[in-house]
CSV table of C-alpha atoms and ligand atoms in Angstrom, one decimal:
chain,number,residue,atom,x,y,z
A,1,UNK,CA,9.4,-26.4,55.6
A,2,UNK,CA,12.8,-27.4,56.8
A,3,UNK,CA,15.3,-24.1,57.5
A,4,UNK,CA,18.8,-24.9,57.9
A,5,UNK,CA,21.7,-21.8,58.1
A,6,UNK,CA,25.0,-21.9,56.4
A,7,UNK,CA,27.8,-19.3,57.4
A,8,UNK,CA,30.7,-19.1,55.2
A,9,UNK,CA,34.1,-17.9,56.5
A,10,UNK,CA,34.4,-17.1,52.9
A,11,UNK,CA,32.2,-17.0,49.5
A,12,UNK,CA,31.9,-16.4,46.0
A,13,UNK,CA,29.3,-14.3,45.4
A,14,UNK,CA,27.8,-12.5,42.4
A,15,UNK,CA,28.6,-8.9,41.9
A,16,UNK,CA,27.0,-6.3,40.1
A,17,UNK,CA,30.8,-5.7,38.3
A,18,UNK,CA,31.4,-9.4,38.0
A,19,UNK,CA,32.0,-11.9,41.5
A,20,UNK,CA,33.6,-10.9,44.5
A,21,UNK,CA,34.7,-12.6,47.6
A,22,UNK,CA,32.5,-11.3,50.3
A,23,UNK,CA,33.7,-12.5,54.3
A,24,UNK,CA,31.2,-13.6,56.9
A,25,UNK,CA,28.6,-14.5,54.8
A,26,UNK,CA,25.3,-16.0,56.1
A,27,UNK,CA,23.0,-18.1,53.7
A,28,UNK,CA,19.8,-19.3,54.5
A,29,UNK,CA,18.1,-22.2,52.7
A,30,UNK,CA,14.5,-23.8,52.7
A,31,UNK,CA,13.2,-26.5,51.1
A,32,UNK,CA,17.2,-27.0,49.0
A,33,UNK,CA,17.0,-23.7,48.0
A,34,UNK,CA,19.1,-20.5,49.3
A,35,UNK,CA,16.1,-18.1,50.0
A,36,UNK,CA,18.8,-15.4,51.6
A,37,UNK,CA,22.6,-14.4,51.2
A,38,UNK,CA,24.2,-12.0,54.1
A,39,UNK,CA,27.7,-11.0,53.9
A,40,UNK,CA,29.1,-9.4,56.5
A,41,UNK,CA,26.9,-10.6,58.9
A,42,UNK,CA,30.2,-11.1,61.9
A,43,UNK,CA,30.6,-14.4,63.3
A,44,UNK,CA,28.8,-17.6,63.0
A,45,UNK,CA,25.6,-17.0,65.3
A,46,UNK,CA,24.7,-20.1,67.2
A,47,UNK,CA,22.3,-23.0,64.9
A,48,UNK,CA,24.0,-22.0,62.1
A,49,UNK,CA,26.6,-24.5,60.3
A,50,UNK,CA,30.3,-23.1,59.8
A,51,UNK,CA,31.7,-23.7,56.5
A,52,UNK,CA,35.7,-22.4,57.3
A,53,UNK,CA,37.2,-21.6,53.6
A,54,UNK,CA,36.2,-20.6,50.3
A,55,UNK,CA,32.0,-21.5,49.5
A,56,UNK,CA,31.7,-22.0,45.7
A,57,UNK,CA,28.9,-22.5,43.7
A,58,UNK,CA,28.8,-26.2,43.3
A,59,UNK,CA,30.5,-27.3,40.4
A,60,UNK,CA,29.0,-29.7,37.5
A,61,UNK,CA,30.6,-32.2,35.6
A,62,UNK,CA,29.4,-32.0,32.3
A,63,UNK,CA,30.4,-35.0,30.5
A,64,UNK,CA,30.8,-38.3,32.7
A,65,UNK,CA,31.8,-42.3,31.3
A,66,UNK,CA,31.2,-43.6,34.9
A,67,UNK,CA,32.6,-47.1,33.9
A,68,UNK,CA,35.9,-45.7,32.4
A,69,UNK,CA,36.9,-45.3,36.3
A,70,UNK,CA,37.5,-48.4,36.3
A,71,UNK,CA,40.6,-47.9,33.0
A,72,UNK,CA,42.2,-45.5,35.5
A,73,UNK,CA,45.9,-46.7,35.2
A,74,UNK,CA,45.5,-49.5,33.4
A,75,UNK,CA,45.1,-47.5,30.3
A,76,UNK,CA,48.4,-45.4,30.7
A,77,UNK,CA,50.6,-48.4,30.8
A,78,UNK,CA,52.9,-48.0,27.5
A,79,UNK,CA,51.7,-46.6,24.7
A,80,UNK,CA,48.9,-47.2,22.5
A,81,UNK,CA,46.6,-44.8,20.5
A,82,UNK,CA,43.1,-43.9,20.9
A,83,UNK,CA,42.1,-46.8,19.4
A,84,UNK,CA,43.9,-49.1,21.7
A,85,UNK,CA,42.1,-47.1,24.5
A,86,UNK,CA,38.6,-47.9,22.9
A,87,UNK,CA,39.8,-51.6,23.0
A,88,UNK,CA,40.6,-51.9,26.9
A,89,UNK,CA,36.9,-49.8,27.3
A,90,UNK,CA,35.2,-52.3,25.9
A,91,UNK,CA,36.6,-55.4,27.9
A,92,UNK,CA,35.6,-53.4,30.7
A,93,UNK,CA,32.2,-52.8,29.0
A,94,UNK,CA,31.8,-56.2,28.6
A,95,UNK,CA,31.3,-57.4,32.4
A,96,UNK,CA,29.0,-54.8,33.9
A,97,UNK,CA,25.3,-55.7,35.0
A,98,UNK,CA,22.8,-53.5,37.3
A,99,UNK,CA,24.3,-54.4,40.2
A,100,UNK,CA,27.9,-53.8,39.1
A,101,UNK,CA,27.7,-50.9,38.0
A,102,UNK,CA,25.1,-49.3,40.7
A,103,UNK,CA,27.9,-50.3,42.7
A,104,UNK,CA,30.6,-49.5,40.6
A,105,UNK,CA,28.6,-45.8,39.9
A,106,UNK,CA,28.1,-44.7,43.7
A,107,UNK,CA,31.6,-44.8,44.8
A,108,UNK,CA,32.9,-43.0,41.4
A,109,UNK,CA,29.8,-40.2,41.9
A,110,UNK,CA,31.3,-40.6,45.8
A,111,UNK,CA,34.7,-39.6,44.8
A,112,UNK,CA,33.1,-37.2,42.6
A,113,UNK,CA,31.1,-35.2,46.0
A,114,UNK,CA,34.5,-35.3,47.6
A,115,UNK,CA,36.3,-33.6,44.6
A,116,UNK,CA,33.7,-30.9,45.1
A,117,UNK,CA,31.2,-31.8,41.8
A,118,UNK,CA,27.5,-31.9,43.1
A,119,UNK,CA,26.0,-32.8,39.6
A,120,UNK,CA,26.9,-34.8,37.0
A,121,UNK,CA,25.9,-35.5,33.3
A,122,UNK,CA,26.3,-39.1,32.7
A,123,UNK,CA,26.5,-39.7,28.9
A,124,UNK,CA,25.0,-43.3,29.2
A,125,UNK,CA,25.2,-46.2,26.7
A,126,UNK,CA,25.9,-49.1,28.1
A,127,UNK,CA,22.1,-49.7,27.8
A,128,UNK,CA,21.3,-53.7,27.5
A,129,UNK,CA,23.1,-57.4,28.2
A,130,UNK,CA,26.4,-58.0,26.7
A,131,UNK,CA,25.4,-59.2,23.5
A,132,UNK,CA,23.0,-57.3,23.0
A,133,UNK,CA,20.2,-59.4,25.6
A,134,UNK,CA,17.2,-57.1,26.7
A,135,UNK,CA,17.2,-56.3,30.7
A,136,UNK,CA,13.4,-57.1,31.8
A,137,UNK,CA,13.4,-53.2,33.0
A,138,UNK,CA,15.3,-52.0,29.3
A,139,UNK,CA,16.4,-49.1,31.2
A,140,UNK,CA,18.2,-51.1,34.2
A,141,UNK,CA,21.4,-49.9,33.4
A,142,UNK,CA,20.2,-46.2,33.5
A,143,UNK,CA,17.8,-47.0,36.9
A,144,UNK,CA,21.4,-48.6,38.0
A,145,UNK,CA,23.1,-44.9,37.4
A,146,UNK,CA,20.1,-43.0,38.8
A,147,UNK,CA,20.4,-44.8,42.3
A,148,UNK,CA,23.7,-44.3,42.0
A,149,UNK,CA,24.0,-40.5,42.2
A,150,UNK,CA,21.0,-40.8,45.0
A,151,UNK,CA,23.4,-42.8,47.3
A,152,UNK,CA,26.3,-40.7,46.8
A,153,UNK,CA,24.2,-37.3,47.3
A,154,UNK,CA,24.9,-35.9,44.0
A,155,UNK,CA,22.7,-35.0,41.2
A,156,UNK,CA,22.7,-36.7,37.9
A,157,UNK,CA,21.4,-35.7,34.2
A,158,UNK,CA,21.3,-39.2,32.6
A,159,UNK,CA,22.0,-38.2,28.8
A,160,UNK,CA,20.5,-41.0,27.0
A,161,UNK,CA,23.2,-41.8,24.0
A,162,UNK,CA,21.5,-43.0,21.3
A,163,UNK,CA,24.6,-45.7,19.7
A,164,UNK,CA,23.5,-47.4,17.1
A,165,UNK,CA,26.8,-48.3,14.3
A,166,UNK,CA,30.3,-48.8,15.0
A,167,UNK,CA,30.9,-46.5,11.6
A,168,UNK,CA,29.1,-44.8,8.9
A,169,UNK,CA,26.9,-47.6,7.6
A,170,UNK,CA,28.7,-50.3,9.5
A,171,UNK,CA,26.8,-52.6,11.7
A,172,UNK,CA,27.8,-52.4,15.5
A,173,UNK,CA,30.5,-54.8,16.4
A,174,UNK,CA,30.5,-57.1,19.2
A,175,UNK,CA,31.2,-55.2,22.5
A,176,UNK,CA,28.7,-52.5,20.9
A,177,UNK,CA,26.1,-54.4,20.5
A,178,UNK,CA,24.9,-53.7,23.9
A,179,UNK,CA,25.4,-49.8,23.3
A,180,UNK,CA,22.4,-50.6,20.4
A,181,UNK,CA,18.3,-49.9,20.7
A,182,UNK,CA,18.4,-50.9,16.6
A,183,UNK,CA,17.2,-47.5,15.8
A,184,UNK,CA,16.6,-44.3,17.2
A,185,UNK,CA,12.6,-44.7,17.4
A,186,UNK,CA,13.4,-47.7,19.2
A,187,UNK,CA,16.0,-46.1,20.9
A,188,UNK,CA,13.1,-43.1,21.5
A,189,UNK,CA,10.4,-45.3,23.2
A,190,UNK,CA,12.9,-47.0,25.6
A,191,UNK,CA,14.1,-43.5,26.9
A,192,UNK,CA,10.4,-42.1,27.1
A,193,UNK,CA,10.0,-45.2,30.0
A,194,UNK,CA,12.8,-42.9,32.2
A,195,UNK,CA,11.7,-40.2,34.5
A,196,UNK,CA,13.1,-36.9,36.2
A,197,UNK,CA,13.6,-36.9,40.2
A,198,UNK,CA,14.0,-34.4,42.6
A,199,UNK,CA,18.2,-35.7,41.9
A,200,UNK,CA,17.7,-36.7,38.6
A,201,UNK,CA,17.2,-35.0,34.7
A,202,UNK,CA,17.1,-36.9,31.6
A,203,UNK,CA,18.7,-35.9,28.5
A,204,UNK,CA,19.4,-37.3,25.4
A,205,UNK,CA,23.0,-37.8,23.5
A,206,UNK,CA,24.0,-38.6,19.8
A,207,UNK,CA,27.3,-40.6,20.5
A,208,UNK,CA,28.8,-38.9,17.7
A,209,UNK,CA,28.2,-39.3,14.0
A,210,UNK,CA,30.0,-42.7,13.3
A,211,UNK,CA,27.8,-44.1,15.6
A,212,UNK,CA,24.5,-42.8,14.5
A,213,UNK,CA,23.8,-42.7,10.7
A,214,UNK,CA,22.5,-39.4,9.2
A,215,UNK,CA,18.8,-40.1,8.9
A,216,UNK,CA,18.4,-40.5,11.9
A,217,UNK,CA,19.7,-38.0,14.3
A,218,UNK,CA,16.8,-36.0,13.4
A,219,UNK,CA,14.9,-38.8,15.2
A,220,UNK,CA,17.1,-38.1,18.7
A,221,UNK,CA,17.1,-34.1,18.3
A,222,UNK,CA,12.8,-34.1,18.1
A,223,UNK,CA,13.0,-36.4,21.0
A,224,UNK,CA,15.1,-33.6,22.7
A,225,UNK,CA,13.3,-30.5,21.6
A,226,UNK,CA,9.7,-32.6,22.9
A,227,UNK,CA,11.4,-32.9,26.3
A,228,UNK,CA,12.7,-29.6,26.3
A,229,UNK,CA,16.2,-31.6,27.6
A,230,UNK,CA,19.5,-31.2,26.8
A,231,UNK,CA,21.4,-33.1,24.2
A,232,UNK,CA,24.6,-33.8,24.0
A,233,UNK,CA,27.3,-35.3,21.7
A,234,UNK,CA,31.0,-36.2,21.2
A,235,UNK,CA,32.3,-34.3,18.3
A,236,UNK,CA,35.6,-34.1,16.4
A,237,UNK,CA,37.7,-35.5,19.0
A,238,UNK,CA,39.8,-37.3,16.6
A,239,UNK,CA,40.8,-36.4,13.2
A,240,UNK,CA,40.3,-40.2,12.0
A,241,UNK,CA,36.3,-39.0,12.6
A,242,UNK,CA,36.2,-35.9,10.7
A,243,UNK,CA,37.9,-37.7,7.6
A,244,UNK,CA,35.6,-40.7,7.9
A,245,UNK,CA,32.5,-38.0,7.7
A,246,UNK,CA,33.8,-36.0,4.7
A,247,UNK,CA,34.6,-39.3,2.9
A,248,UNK,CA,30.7,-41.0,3.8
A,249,UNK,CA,29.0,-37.6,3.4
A,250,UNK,CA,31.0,-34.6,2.0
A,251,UNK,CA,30.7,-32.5,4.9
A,252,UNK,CA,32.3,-32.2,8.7
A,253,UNK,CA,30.5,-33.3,11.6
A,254,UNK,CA,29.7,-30.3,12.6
A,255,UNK,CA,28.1,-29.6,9.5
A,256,UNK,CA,26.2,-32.8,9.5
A,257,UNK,CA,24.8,-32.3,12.8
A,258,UNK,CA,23.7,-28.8,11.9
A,259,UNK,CA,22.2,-29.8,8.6
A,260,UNK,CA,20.4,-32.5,10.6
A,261,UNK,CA,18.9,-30.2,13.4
A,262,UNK,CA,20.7,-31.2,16.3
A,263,UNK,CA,23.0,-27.8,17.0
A,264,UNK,CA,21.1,-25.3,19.4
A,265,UNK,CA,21.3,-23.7,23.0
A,266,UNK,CA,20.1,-27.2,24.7
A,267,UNK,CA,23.1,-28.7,22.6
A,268,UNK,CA,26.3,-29.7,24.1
A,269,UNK,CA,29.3,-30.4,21.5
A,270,UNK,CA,31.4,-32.5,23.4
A,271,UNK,CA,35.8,-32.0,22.7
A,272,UNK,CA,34.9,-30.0,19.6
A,273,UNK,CA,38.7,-30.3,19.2
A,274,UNK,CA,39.3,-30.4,15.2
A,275,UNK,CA,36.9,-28.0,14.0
A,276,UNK,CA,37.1,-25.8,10.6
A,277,UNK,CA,36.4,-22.0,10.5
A,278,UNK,CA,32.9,-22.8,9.1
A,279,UNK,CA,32.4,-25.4,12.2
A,280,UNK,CA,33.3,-22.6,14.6
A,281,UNK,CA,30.5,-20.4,12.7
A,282,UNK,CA,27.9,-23.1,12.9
A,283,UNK,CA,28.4,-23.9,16.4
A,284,UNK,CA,28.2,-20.3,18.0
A,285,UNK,CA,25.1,-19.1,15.5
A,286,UNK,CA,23.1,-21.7,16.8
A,287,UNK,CA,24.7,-20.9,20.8
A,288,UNK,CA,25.4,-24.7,21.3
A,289,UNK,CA,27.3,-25.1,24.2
A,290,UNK,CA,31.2,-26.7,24.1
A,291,UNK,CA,32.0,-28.9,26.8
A,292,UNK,CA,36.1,-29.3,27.1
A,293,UNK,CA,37.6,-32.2,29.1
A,294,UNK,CA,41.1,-31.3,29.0
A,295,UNK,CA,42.8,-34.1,31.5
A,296,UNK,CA,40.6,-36.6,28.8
A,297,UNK,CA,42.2,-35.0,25.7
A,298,UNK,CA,45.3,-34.9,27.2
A,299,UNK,CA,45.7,-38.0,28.3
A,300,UNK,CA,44.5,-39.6,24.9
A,301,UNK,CA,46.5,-37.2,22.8
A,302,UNK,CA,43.7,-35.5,21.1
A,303,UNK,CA,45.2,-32.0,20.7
A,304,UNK,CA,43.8,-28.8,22.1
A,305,UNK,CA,40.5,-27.6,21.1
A,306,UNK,CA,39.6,-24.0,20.2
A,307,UNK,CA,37.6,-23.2,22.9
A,308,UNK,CA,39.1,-19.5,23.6
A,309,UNK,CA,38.1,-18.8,19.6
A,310,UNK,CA,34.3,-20.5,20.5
A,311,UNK,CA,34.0,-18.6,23.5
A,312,UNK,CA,34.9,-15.5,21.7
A,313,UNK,CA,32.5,-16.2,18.9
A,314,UNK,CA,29.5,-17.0,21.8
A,315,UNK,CA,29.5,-20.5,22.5
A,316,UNK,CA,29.3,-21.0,26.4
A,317,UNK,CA,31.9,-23.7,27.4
A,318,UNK,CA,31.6,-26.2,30.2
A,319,UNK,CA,33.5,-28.8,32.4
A,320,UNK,CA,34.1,-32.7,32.0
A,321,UNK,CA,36.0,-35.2,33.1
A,322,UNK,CA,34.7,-38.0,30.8
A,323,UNK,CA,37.2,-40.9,31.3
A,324,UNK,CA,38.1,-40.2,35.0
A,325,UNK,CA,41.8,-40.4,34.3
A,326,UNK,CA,41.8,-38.0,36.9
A,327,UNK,CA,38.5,-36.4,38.3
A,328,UNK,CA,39.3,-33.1,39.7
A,329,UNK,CA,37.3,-30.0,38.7
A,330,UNK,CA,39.9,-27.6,39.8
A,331,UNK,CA,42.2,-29.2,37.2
A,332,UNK,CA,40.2,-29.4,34.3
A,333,UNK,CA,39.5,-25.5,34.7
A,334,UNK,CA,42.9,-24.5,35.2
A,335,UNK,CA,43.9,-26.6,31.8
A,336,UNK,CA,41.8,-24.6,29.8
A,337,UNK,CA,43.8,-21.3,30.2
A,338,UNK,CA,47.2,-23.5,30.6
A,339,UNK,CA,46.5,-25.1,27.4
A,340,UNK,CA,46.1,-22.1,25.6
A,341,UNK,CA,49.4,-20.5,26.8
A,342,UNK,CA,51.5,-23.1,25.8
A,343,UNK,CA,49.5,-23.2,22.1
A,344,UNK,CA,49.8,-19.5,21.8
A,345,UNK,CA,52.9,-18.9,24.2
A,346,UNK,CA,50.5,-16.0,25.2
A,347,UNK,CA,48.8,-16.0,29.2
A,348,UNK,CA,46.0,-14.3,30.4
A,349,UNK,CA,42.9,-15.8,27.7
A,350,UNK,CA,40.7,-16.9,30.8
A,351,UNK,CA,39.9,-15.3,34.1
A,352,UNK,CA,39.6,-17.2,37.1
A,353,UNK,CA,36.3,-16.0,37.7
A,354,UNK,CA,35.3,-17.2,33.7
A,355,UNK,CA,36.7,-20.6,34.5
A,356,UNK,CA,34.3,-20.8,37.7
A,357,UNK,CA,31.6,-20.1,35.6
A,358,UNK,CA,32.5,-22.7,33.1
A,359,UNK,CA,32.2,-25.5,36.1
A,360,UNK,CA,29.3,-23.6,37.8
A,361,UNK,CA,26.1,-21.6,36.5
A,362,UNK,CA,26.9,-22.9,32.9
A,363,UNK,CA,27.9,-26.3,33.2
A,364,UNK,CA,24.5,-26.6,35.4
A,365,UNK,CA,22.7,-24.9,32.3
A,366,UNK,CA,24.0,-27.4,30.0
A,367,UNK,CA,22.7,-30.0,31.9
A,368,UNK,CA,19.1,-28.9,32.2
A,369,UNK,CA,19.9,-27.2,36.0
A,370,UNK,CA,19.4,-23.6,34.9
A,371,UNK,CA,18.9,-23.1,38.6
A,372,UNK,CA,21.9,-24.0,40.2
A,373,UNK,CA,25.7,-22.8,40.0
A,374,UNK,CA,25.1,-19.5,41.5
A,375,UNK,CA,25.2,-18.3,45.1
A,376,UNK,CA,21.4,-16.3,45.1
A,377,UNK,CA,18.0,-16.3,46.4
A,378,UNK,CA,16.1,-18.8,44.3
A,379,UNK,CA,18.8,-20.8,43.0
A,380,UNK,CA,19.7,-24.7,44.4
A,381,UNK,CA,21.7,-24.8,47.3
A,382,UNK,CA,24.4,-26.5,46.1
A,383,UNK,CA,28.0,-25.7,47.8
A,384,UNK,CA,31.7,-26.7,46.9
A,385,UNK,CA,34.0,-25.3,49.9
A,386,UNK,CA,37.0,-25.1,49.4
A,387,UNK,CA,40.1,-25.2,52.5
A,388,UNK,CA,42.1,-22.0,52.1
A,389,UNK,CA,44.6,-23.2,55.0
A,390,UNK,CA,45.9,-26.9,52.8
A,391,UNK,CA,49.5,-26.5,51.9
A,392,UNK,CA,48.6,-26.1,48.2
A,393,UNK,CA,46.0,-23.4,48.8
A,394,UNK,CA,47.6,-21.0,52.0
A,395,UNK,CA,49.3,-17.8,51.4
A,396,UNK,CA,47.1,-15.6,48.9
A,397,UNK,CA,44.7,-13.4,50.5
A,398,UNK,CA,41.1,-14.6,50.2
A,399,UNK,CA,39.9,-11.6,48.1
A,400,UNK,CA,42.5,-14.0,45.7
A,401,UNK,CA,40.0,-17.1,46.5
A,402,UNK,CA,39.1,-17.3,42.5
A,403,UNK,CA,42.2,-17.5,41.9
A,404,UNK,CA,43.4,-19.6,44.4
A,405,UNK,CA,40.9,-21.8,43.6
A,406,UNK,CA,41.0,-22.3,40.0
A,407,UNK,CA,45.2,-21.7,39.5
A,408,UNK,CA,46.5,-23.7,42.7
A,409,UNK,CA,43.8,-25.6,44.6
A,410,UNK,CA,43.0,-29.1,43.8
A,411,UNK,CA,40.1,-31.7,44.3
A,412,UNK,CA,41.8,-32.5,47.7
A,413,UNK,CA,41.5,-29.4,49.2
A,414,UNK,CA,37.1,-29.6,49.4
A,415,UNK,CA,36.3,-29.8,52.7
A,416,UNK,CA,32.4,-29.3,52.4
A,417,UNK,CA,29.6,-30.4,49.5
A,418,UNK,CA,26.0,-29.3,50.0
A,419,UNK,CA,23.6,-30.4,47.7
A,420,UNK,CA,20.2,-29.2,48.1
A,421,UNK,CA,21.0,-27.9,51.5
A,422,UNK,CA,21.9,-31.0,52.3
A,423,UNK,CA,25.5,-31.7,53.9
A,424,UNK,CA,27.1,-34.6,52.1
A,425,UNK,CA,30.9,-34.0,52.7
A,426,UNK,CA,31.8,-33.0,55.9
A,427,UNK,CA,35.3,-31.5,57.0
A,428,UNK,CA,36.1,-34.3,53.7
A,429,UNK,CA,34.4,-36.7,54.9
A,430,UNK,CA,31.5,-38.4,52.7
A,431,UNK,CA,28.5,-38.7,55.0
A,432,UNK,CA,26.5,-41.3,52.7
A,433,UNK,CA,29.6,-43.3,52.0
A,434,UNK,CA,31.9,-43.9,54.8
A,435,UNK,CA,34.8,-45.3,53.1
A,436,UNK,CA,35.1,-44.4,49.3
A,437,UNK,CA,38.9,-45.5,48.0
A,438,UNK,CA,37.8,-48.4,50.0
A,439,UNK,CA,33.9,-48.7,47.5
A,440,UNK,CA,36.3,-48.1,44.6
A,441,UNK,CA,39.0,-50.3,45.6
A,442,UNK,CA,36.5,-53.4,45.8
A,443,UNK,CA,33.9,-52.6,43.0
A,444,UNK,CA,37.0,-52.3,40.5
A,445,UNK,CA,38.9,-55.8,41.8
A,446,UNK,CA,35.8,-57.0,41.1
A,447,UNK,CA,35.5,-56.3,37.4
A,448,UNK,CA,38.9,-57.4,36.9
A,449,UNK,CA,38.5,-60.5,38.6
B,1,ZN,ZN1,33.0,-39.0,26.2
């Protein structure tokens, strides 16, 4: 058994009255897991490793395109609409292979470890050859992801995304037709050929209802509730969707989904951002969880989702930064509560300390880690430290760390990552990838070339 001992200037910790920030606190971790948490236990004895800051749970990032990385800027050049967006994805699509895009994956999972994100759901569908060609492995591109995450320390949950139309009946068009299995029990038996790690979970995804017909989402949920894994999917992110579904079926997404089995607790409902009273009902009876990727809906003008009113009603919400236009998990929480002030010109609808949970023990949850995202015995070691002495992040006293972290810190300021006890940034510094802008520079001139 391998013993290694944290001591944290600074961490925190659960609390019988909700978390505190608890000083000199020692952890101890066997075999990746914390089997002890001392605070105020005085200075760092020697053998133990000093973590100077603010130790948070490490943080999950619930809903991950790793290829749209490679849009960042590009995409925010003039204007353009959604639609325009989906255009420039897909030329980008177009030119990845195994190799690329293991590449192209560990230095984007790389930044992600230095931003302070230790796992990572990857909503995958860029399954086969452009055209539509079979890989001799049919899960290449998802092996390709898998590898990825190993060599940049993180852990992934590969969400499966079942992708079969480019509309409600319409056949997938060119640039999708490597997204496409055919049909979901096609679809089914290639994902049954993928197995879990030590670093790795698989989970399924329904892309969203234009891109899998009605009778056969049933087909993706059984495979889910077999596996006991989550499953996720993008819902209501754009008005344009919710029309199309009323006019194909009579009923909202959300109500299609739920007449179709695929709302539950292992369910994540990705953006959720035009939803009807009835939707907000459906979603919190059946406790699916809401994933929010504000700096994503932001930067494609989708609007601001309701999470405050889904929280209230019982849906747990979580963290993502799907198209990487930044990838910062500090940010993303933050935008939740700013969001809601400026829609409500009201402050104070999220704590700190409920935005932390949001990245941490639920994000992890919705991703099939029930274990990690909390600082205990018996859950993963996974750390995200945070500097407390950076120019953006000095000043408040460190019984303010929550709120430090979440309202002022940013994915700069993570000086330490620990995943599964293991130390993969170091004083910033990725110890599995030396030089990272560098990875991303060169893996990203290389698509464009
Ligand atoms: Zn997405």
């Amino acid at each position: 058994m391998s013993v290694t001992t944290y001591w944290a200037e600074h961490a925190w910790l659960p609390h019988a009255n909700g978390p505190v920030v608890e000083r000199d606190v020692l952890i101890t971790v066997a075999d990746g897991r914390i089997t002890r948490v001392a605070p105020d236990s005085g200075p760092c004895p020697p053998g133990a490793t000093r973590l100077a800051g603010l130790l948070l749970p490490g943080q999950a990032n619930a809903h991950s395109h790793a290829f749209h990385r490679a849009l960042r800027g590009s995409v925010q050049v003039g204007s353009g609409t959604f639609w325009t967006w989906r255009d420039t994805m897909y030329r980008f699509a177009g030119v990845l292979d195994p190799d690329s895009y293991l590449a192209l994956a560990t230095a984007v999972y790389a930044e992600m470890a230095l931003a302070g994100i230790t796992s990572v759901g990857e909503f995958h569908y860029l399954h086969h050859a452009p055209g539509g060609g079979r890989y001799a492995d049919p899960n290449a591109m998802g092996h390709a992801l898998i590898e990825a995450a190993a060599r940049a320390g993180i852990r992934i949950t590969l969400l499966d995304t079942c992708y079969l139309s480019s509309g409600f009946g319409a056949e997938p068009t060119t640039p999708q037709l490597r997204f496409s299995d055919g049909d979901s029990d096609a679809w089914a038996e290639r994902v049954s050929g993928l197995e879990a790690t030590e670093h790795a979970r698989i989970g399924a995804a329904v892309h969203s209802v234009r891109a899998v017909p009605a009778g056969q989402l049933g087909t993706v949920a059984q495979w889910a509730t077999e596996a006991g894994a989550p499953l996720h999917v993008h819902l209501s992110e754009q008005t344009a969707e919710n029309d199309a579904c009323l006019a194909a079926h009579g009923v909202t997404p959300t109500r299609l989904l739920a007449d179709h089995g695929v709302l539950g607790p292992r369910t994540s409902a990705v953006h959720a951002t035009h939803l009807t009273d009835e939707d907000i009902r459906l979603l919190a009876d059946s406790s699916t969880n809401i994933c929010m990727c504000p700096t994503t809906e932001r930067d494609l003008a989708d609007g601001i989702g309701p999470a405050r009113r889904l929280a209230g009603a019982g849906c747990p919400i979580t963290l993502g930064s799907d198209s990487h236009a930044v990838i910062d998990p500090f940010e993303e929480a933050r935008a939740l509560e700013l969001d809601e002030r400026l829609h409500t010109r009201t402050r104070g609808h999220w704590t700190a300390n409920a935005l932390l949970r949001a990245g941490g023990q639920d994000g992890h949850a919705s991703l099939g880690w029930p274990d990690a995202g909390r600082i205990e015995a018996g859950a993963l070691a996974d750390f995200t430290v945070l500097a407390l002495d950076s120019v953006r992040t000095a000043g408040p006293p460190p019984a303010l760390g929550a709120e430090t972290a979440v309202f002022a810190a940013s994915a700069a300021d993570v000086r330490h990552l620990v995943v599964g006890g293991r130390h993969i940034v170091k004083d910033g510094v990725h110890q599995l990838v030396p030089d990272v802008a560098a990875a991303l520079s060169t893996t990203i001139a290389a698509l464009r070339s």
